[in-house]
PDB file of C-alpha atoms in Angstrom:
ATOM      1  CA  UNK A  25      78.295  75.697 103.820  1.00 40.00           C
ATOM      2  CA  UNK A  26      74.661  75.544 103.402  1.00 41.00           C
ATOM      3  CA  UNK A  27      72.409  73.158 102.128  1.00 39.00           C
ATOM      4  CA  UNK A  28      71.350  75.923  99.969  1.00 43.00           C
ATOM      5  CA  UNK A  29      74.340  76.796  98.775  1.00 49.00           C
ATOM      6  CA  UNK A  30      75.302  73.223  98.090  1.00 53.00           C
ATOM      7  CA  UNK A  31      72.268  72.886  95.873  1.00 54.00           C
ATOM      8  CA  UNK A  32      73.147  76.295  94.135  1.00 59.00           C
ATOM      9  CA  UNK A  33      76.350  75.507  93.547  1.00 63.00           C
ATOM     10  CA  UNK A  34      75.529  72.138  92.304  1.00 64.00           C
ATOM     11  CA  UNK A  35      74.150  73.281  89.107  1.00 69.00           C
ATOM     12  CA  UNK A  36      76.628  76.338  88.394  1.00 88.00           C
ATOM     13  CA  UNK A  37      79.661  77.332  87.971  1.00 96.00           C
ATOM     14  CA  UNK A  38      81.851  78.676  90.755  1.00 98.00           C
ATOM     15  CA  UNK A  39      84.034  82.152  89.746  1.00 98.00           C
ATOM     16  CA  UNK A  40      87.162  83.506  91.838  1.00 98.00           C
ATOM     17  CA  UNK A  41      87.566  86.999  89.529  1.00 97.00           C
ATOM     18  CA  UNK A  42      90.394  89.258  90.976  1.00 96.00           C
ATOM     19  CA  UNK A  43      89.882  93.181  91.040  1.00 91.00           C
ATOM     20  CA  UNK A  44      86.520  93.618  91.016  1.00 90.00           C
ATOM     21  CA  UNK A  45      85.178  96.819  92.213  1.00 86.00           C
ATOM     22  CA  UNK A  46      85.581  98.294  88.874  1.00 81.00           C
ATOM     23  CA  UNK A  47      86.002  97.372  85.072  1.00 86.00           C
ATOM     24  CA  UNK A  48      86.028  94.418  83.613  1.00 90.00           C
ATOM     25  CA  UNK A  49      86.097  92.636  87.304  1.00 91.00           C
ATOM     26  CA  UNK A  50      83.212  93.975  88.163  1.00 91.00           C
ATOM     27  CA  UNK A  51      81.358  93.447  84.561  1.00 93.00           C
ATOM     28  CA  UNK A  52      82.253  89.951  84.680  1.00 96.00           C
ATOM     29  CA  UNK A  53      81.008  89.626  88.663  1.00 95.00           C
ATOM     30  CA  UNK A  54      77.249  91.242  87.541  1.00 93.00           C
ATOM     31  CA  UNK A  55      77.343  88.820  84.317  1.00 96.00           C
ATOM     32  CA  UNK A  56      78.271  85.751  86.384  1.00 96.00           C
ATOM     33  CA  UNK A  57      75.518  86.619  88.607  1.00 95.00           C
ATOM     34  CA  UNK A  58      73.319  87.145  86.833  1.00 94.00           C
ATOM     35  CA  UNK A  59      73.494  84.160  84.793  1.00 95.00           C
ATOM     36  CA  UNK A  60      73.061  82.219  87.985  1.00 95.00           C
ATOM     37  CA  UNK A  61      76.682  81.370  88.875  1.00 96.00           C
ATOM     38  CA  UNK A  62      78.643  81.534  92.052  1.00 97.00           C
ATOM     39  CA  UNK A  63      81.457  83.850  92.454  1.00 96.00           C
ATOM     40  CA  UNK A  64      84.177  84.917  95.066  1.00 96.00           C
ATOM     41  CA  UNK A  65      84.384  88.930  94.232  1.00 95.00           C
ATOM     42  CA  UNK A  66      87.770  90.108  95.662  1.00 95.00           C
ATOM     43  CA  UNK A  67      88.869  93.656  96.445  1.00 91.00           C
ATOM     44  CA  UNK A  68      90.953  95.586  98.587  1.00 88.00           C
ATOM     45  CA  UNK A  69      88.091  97.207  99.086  1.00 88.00           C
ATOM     46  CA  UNK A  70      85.219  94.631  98.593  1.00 86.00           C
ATOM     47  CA  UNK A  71      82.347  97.423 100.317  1.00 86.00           C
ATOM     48  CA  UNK A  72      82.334  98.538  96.531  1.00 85.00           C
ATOM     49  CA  UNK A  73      80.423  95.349  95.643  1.00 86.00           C
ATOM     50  CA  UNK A  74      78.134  95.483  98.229  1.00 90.00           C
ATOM     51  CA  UNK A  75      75.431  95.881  96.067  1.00 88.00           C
ATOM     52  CA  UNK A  76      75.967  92.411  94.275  1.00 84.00           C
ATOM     53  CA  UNK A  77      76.105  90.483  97.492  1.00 88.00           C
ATOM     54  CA  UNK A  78      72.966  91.700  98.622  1.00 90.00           C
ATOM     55  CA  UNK A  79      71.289  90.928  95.727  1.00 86.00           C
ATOM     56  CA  UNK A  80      72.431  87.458  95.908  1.00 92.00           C
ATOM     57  CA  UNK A  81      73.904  86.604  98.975  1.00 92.00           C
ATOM     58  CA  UNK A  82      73.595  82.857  98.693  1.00 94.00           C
ATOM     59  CA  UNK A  83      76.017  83.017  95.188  1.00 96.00           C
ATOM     60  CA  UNK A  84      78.055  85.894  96.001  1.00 95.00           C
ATOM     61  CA  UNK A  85      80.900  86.057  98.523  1.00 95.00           C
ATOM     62  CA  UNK A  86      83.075  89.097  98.812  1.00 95.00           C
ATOM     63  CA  UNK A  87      86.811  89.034 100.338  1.00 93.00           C
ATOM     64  CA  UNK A  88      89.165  91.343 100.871  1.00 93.00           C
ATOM     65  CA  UNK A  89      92.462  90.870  98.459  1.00 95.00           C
ATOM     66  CA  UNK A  90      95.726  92.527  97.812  1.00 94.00           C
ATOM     67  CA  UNK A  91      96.676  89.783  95.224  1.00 95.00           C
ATOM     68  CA  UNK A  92     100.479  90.917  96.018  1.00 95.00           C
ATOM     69  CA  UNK A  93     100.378  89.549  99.481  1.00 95.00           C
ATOM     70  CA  UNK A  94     100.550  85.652  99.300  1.00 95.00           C
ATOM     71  CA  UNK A  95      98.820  85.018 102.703  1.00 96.00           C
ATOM     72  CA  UNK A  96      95.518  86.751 101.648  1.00 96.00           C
ATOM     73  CA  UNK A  97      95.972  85.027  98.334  1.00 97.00           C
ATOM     74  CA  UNK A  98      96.380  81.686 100.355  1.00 96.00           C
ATOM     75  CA  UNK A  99      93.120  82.794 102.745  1.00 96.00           C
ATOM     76  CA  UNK A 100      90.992  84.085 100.018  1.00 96.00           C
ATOM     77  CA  UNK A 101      91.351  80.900  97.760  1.00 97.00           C
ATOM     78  CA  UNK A 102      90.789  78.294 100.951  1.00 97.00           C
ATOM     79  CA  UNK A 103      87.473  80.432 101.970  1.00 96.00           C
ATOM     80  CA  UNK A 104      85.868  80.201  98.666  1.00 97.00           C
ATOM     81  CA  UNK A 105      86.866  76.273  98.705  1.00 97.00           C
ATOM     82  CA  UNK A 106      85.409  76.051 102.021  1.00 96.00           C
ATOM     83  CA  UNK A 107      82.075  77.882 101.573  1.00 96.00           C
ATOM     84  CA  UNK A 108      81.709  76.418  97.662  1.00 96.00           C
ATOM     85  CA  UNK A 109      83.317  73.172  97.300  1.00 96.00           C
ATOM     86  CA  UNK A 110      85.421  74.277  94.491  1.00 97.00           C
ATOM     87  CA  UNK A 111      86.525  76.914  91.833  1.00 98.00           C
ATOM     88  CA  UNK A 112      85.361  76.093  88.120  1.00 98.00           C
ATOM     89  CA  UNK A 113      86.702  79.687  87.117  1.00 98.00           C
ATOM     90  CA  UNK A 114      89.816  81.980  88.137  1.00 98.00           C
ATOM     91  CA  UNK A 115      89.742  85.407  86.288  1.00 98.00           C
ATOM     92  CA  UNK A 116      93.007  87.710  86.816  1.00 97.00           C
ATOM     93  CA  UNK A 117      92.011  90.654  86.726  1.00 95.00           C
ATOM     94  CA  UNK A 118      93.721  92.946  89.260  1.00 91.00           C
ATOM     95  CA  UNK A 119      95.573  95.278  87.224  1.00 89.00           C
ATOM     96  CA  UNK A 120      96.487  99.314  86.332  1.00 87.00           C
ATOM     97  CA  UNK A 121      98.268 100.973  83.779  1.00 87.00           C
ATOM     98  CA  UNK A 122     101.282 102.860  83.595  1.00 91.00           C
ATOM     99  CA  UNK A 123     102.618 105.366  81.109  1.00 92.00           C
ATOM    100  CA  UNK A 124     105.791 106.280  80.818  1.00 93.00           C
ATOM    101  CA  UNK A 125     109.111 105.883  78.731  1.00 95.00           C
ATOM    102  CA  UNK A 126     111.569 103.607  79.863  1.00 95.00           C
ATOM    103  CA  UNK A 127     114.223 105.852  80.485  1.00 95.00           C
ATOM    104  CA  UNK A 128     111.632 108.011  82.439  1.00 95.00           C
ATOM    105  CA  UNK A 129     110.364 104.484  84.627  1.00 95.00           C
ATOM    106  CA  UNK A 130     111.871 104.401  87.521  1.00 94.00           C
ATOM    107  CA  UNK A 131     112.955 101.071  89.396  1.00 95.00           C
ATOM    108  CA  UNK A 132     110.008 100.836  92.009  1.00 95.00           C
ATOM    109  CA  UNK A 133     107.161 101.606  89.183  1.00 95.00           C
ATOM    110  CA  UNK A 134     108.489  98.999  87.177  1.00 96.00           C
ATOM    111  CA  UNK A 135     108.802  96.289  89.556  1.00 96.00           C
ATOM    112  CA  UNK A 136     105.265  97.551  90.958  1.00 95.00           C
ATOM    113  CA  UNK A 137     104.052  97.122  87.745  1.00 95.00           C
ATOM    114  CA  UNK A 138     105.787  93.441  87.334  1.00 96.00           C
ATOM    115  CA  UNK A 139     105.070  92.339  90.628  1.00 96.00           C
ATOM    116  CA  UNK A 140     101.153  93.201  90.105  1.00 95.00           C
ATOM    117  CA  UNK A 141     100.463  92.654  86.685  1.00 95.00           C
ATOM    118  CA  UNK A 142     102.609  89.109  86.739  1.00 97.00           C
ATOM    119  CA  UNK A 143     104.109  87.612  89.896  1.00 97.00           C
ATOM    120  CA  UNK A 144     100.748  88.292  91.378  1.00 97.00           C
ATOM    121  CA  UNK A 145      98.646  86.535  88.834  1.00 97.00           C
ATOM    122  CA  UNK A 146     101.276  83.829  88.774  1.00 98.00           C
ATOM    123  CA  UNK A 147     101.309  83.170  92.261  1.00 97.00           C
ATOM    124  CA  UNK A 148      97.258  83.166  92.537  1.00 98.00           C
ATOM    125  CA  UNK A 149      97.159  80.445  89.685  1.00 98.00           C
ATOM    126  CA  UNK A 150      99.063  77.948  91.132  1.00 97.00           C
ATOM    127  CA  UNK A 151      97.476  78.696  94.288  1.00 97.00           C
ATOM    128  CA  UNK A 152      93.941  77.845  92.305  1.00 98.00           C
ATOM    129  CA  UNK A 153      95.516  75.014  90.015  1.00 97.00           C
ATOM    130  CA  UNK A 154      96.165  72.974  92.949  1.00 94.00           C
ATOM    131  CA  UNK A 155      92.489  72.717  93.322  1.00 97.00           C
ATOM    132  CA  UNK A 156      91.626  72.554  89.353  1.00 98.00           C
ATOM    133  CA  UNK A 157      94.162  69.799  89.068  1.00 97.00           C
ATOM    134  CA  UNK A 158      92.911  67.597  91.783  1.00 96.00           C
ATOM    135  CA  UNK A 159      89.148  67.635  90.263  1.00 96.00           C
ATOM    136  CA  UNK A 160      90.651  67.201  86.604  1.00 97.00           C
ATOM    137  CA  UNK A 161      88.311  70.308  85.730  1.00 97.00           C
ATOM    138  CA  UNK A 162      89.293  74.030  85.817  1.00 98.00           C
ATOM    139  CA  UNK A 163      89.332  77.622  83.923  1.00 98.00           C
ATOM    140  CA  UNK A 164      92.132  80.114  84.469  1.00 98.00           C
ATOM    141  CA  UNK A 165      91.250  83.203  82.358  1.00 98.00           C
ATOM    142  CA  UNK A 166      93.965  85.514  82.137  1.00 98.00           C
ATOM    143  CA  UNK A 167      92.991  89.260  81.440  1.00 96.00           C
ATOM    144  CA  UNK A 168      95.764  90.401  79.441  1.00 95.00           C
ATOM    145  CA  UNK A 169      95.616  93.104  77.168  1.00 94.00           C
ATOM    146  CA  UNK A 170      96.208  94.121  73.323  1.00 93.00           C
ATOM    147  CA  UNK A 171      99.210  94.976  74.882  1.00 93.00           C
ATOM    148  CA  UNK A 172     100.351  91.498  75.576  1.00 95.00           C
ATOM    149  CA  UNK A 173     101.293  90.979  71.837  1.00 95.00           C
ATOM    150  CA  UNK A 174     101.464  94.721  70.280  1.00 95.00           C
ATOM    151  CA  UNK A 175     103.765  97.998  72.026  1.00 93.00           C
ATOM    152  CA  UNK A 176     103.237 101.682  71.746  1.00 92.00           C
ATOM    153  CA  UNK A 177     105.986 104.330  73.061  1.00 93.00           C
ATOM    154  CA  UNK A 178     105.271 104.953  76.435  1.00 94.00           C
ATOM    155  CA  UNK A 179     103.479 101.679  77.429  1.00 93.00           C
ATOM    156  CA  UNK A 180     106.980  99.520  77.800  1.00 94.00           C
ATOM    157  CA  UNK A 181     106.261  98.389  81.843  1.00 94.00           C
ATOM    158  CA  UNK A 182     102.903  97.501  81.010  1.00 94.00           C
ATOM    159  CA  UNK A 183     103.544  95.526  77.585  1.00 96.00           C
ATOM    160  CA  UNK A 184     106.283  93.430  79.612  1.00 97.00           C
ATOM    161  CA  UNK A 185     104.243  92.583  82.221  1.00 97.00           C
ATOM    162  CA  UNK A 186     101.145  91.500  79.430  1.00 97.00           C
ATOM    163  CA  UNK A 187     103.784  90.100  77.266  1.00 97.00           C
ATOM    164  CA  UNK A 188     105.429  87.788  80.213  1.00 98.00           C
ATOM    165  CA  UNK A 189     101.821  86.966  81.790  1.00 98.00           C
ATOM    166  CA  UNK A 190     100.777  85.546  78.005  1.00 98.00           C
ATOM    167  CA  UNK A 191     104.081  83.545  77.560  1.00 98.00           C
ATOM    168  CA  UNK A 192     104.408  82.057  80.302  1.00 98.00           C
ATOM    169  CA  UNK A 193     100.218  81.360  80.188  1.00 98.00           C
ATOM    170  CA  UNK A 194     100.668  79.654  76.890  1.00 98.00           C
ATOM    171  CA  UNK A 195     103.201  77.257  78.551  1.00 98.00           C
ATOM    172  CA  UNK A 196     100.538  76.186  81.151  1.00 98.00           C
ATOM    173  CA  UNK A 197      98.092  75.646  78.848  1.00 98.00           C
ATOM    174  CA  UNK A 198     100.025  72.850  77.250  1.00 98.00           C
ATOM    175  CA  UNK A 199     101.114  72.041  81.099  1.00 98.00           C
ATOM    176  CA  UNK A 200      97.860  71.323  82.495  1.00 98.00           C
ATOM    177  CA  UNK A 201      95.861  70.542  79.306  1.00 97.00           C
ATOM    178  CA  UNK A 202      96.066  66.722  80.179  1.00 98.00           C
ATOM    179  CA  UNK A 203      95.249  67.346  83.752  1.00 97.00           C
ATOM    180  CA  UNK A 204      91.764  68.802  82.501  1.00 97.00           C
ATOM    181  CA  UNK A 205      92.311  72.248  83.174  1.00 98.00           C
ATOM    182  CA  UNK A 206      92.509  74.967  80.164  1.00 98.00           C
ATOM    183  CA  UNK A 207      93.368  78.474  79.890  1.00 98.00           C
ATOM    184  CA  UNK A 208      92.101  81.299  78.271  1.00 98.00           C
ATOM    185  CA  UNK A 209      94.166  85.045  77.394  1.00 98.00           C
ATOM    186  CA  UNK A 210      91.648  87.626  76.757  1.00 97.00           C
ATOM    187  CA  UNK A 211      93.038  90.583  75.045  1.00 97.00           C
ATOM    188  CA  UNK A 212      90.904  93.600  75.748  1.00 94.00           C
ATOM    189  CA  UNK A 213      91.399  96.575  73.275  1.00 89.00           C
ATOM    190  CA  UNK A 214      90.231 100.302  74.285  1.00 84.00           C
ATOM    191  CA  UNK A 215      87.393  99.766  76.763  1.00 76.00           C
ATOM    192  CA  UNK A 216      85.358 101.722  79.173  1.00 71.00           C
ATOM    193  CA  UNK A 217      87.244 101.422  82.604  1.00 68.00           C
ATOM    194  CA  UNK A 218      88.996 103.586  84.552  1.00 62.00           C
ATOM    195  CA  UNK A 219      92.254 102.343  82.982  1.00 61.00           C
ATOM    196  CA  UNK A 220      92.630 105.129  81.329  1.00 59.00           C
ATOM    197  CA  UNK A 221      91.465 107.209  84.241  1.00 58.00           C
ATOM    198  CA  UNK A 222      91.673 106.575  87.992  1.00 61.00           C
ATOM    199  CA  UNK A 223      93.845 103.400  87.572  1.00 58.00           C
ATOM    200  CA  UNK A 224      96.483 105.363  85.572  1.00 66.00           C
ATOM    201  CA  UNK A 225      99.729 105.460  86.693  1.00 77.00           C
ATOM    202  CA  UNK A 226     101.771 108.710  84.808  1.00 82.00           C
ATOM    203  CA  UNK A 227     105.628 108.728  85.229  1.00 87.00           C
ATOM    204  CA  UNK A 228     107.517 112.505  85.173  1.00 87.00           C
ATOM    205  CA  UNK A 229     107.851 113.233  81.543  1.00 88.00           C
ATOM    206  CA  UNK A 230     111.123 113.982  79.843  1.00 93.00           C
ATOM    207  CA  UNK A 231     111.217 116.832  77.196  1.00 93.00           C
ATOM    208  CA  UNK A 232     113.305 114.035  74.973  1.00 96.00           C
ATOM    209  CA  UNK A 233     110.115 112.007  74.549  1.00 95.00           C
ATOM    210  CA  UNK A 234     107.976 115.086  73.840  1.00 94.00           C
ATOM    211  CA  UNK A 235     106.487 113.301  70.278  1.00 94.00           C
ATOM    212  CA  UNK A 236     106.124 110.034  70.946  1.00 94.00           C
ATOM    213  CA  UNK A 237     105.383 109.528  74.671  1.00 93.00           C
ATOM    214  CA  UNK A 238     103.938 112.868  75.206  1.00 91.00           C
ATOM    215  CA  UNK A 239     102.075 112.387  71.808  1.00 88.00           C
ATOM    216  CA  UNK A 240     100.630 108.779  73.633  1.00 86.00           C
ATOM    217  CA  UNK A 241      99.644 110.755  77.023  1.00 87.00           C
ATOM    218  CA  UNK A 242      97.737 113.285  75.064  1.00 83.00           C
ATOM    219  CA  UNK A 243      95.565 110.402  73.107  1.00 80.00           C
ATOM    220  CA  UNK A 244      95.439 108.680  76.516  1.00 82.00           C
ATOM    221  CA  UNK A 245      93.632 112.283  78.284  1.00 80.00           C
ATOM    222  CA  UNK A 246      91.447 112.601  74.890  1.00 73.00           C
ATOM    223  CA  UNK A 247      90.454 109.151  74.823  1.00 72.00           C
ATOM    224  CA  UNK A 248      89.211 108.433  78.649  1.00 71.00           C
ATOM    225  CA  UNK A 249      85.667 107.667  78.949  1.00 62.00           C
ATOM    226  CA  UNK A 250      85.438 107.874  75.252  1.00 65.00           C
ATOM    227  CA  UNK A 251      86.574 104.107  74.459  1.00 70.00           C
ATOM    228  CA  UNK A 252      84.354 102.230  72.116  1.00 65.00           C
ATOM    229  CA  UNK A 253      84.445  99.179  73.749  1.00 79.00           C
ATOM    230  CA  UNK A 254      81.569  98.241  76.462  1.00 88.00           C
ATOM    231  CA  UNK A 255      82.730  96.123  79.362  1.00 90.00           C
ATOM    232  CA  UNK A 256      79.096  94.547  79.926  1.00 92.00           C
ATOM    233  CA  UNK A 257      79.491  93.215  76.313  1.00 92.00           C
ATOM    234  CA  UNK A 258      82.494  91.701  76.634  1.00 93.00           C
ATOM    235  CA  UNK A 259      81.736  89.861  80.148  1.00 95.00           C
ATOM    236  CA  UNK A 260      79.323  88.282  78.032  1.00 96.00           C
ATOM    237  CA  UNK A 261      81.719  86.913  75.403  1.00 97.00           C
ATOM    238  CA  UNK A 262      83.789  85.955  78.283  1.00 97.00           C
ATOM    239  CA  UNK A 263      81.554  83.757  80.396  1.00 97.00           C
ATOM    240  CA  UNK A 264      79.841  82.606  76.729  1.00 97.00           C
ATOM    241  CA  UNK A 265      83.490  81.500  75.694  1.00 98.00           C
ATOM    242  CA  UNK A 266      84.148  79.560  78.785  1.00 97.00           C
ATOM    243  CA  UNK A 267      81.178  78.168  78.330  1.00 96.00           C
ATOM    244  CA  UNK A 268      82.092  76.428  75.905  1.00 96.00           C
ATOM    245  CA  UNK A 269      83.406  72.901  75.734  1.00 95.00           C
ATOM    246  CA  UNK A 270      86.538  73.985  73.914  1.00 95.00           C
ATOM    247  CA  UNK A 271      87.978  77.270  74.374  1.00 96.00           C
ATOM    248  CA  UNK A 272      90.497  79.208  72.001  1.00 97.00           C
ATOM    249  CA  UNK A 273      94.082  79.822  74.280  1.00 98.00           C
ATOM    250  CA  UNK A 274      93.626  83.797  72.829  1.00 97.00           C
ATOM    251  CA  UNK A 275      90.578  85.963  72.894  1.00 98.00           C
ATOM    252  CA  UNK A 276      90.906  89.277  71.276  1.00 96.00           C
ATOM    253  CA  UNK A 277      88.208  91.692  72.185  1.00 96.00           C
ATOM    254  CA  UNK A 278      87.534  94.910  70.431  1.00 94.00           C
ATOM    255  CA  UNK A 279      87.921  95.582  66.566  1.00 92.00           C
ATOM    256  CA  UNK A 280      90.766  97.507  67.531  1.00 94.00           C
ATOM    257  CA  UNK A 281      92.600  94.662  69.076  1.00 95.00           C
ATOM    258  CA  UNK A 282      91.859  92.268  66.243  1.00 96.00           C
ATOM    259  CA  UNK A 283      93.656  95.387  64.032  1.00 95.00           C
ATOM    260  CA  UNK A 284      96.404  95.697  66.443  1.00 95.00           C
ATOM    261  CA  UNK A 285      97.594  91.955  66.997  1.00 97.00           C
ATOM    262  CA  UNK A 286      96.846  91.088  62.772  1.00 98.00           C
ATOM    263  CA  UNK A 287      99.176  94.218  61.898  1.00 97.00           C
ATOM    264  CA  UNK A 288     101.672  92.987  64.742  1.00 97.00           C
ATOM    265  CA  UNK A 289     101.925  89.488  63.045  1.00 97.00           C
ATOM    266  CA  UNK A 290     102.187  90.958  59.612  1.00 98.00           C
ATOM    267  CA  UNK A 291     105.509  92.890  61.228  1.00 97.00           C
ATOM    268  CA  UNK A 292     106.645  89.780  62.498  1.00 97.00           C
ATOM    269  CA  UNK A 293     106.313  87.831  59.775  1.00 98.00           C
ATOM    270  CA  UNK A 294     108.424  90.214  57.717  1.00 98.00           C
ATOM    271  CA  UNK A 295     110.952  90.288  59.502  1.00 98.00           C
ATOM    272  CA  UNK A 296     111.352  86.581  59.649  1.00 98.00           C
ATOM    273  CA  UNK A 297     111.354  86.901  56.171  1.00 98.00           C
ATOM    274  CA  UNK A 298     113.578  89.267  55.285  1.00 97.00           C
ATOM    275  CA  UNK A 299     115.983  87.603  57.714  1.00 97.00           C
ATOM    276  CA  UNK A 300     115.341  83.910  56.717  1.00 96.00           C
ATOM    277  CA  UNK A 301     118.442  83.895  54.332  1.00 96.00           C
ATOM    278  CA  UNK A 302     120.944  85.073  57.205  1.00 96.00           C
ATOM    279  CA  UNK A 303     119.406  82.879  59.934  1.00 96.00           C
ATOM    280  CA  UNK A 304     119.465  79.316  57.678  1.00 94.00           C
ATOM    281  CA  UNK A 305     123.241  80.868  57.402  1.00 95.00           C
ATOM    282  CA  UNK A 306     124.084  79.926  60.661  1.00 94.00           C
ATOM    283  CA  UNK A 307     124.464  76.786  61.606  1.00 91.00           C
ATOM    284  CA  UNK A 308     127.707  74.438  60.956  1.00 91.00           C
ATOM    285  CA  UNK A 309     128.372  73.785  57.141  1.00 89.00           C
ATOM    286  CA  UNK A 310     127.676  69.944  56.513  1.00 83.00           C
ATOM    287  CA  UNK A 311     130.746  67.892  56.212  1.00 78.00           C
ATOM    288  CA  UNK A 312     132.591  66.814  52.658  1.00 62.00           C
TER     289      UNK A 312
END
């Protein structure tokens, strides 16, 4: 490591942001840098940020990363410890979507999906926590999605692996809290990736889900690359917010995701209360 890079990262933070030659990965990379930060800019094809590293080559360190393969997860995590001291920030990113009804999934899409969207970003957490947890200082920001609390027909694999990524997340906040490390779930609504594009993922359709899946793939063609939200902008919330000395363990971004997740709760919350009477019904009847 060089002395200039010791002094750099000295007075900076130090990033580790899965999938970023596109999207929100690659937003948060160009924010990072430019704010003066450090980062380790994984890929599976890292040429695609190219660009950044030459523009700062002394902050910016690009590795190749399949996050499903645990050995390059292993590598990729010891080479940005060896050439920065430390990570101050791991962003999971590394994601696609899928679209499909369940009964038109089938059993290799939905463990793709799991394995990916979950497994993956479990597996590089503890693989960064180790390091967090032995400096008593450390970020993990999970990108989740609006689909990590709400569901829409058609988007079942992808709201169970968002849904299982948030729950167990919440756990580890409370884990590693006293160990000095905190977590942060971002819940992007529509945005301006290729999510809805390139990174789709469409399952055979079924005439039997004609109006409500089909109905979802038809908003899904209309609506790529006309999403309100801006990706720049919400990098910028993102490295603001864990720039903070407190952080929030949810960050919705987008109106559309504040909408989604306060109509979800309302839905919730009914239910609990239409079904109070019958669950307080339950339990053993107290003794004469």
């Amino acid at each position: 490591m060089s002395t200039h890079a010791d002094n750099t990262t000295a007075t900076s933070r130090v990033w580790f942001v899965t999938g970023s030659s596109s999207g929100f990965g690659r937003a948060i990379v160009e924010e990072v840098v430019a704010r003066g930060d450090c980062v380790v800019a994984t890929a599976r094809r890292p040429e695609a940020l190219a660009d950044l590293a030459a523009k700062a080559p002394d902050r910016v360190q690009l590795a190749e990363l399949d996050v499903t393969r645990p050995e390059q997860v292993r590598a990729a995590v010891a080479a940005a410890v060896a050439r920065f001291g430390r990570i101050d920030v791991l962003v999971n990113n590394a994601g696609f979507s899928i679209l499909g009804a369940v009964e038109e999934t089938d059993e290799a899409a939905l463990r793709a999906t799991m394995e990916l969207m979950f497994f993956a970003a479990v597996a590089t957490t503890r693989e960064v926590l180790l390091h967090m947890r032995a400096r008593r200082s450390g970020t993990i920001v999970q990108i989740t999605s609006v689909g990590g609390i709400t569901t829409a027909p058609g988007f079942g694999p992808y709201c169970a692996a968002k849904h299982a990524l948030e729950a167990l997340s919440e756990s580890l906040a409370a884990e590693v809290q006293p160990h000095g490390v905190r977590v942060l779930v971002v819940e992007p609504g529509a945005f301006r990736t290729s999510l809805f594009g390139a990174a789709f993922r469409h399952m055979p359709a079924l005439d039997a889900y004609a109006a409500t899946v089909g109905a979802m793939r038809s908003w899904v063609r209309q609506t790529d690359g006309e999403q309100g939200g801006d990706p720049a902008k919400a990098a910028r919330v993102i490295a603001d917010v864990v720039a903070r000395p407190e952080v929030p363990l949810r960050l919705p971004l987008g109106g559309d995701a504040v909408d989604q997740i306060r109509a979800k709760l309302a839905l919730i919350a009914a239910d609990v209360d239409r079904s109070e009477a019958l669950a307080r019904a339950t339990g053993f009847d107290a003794e004469a």
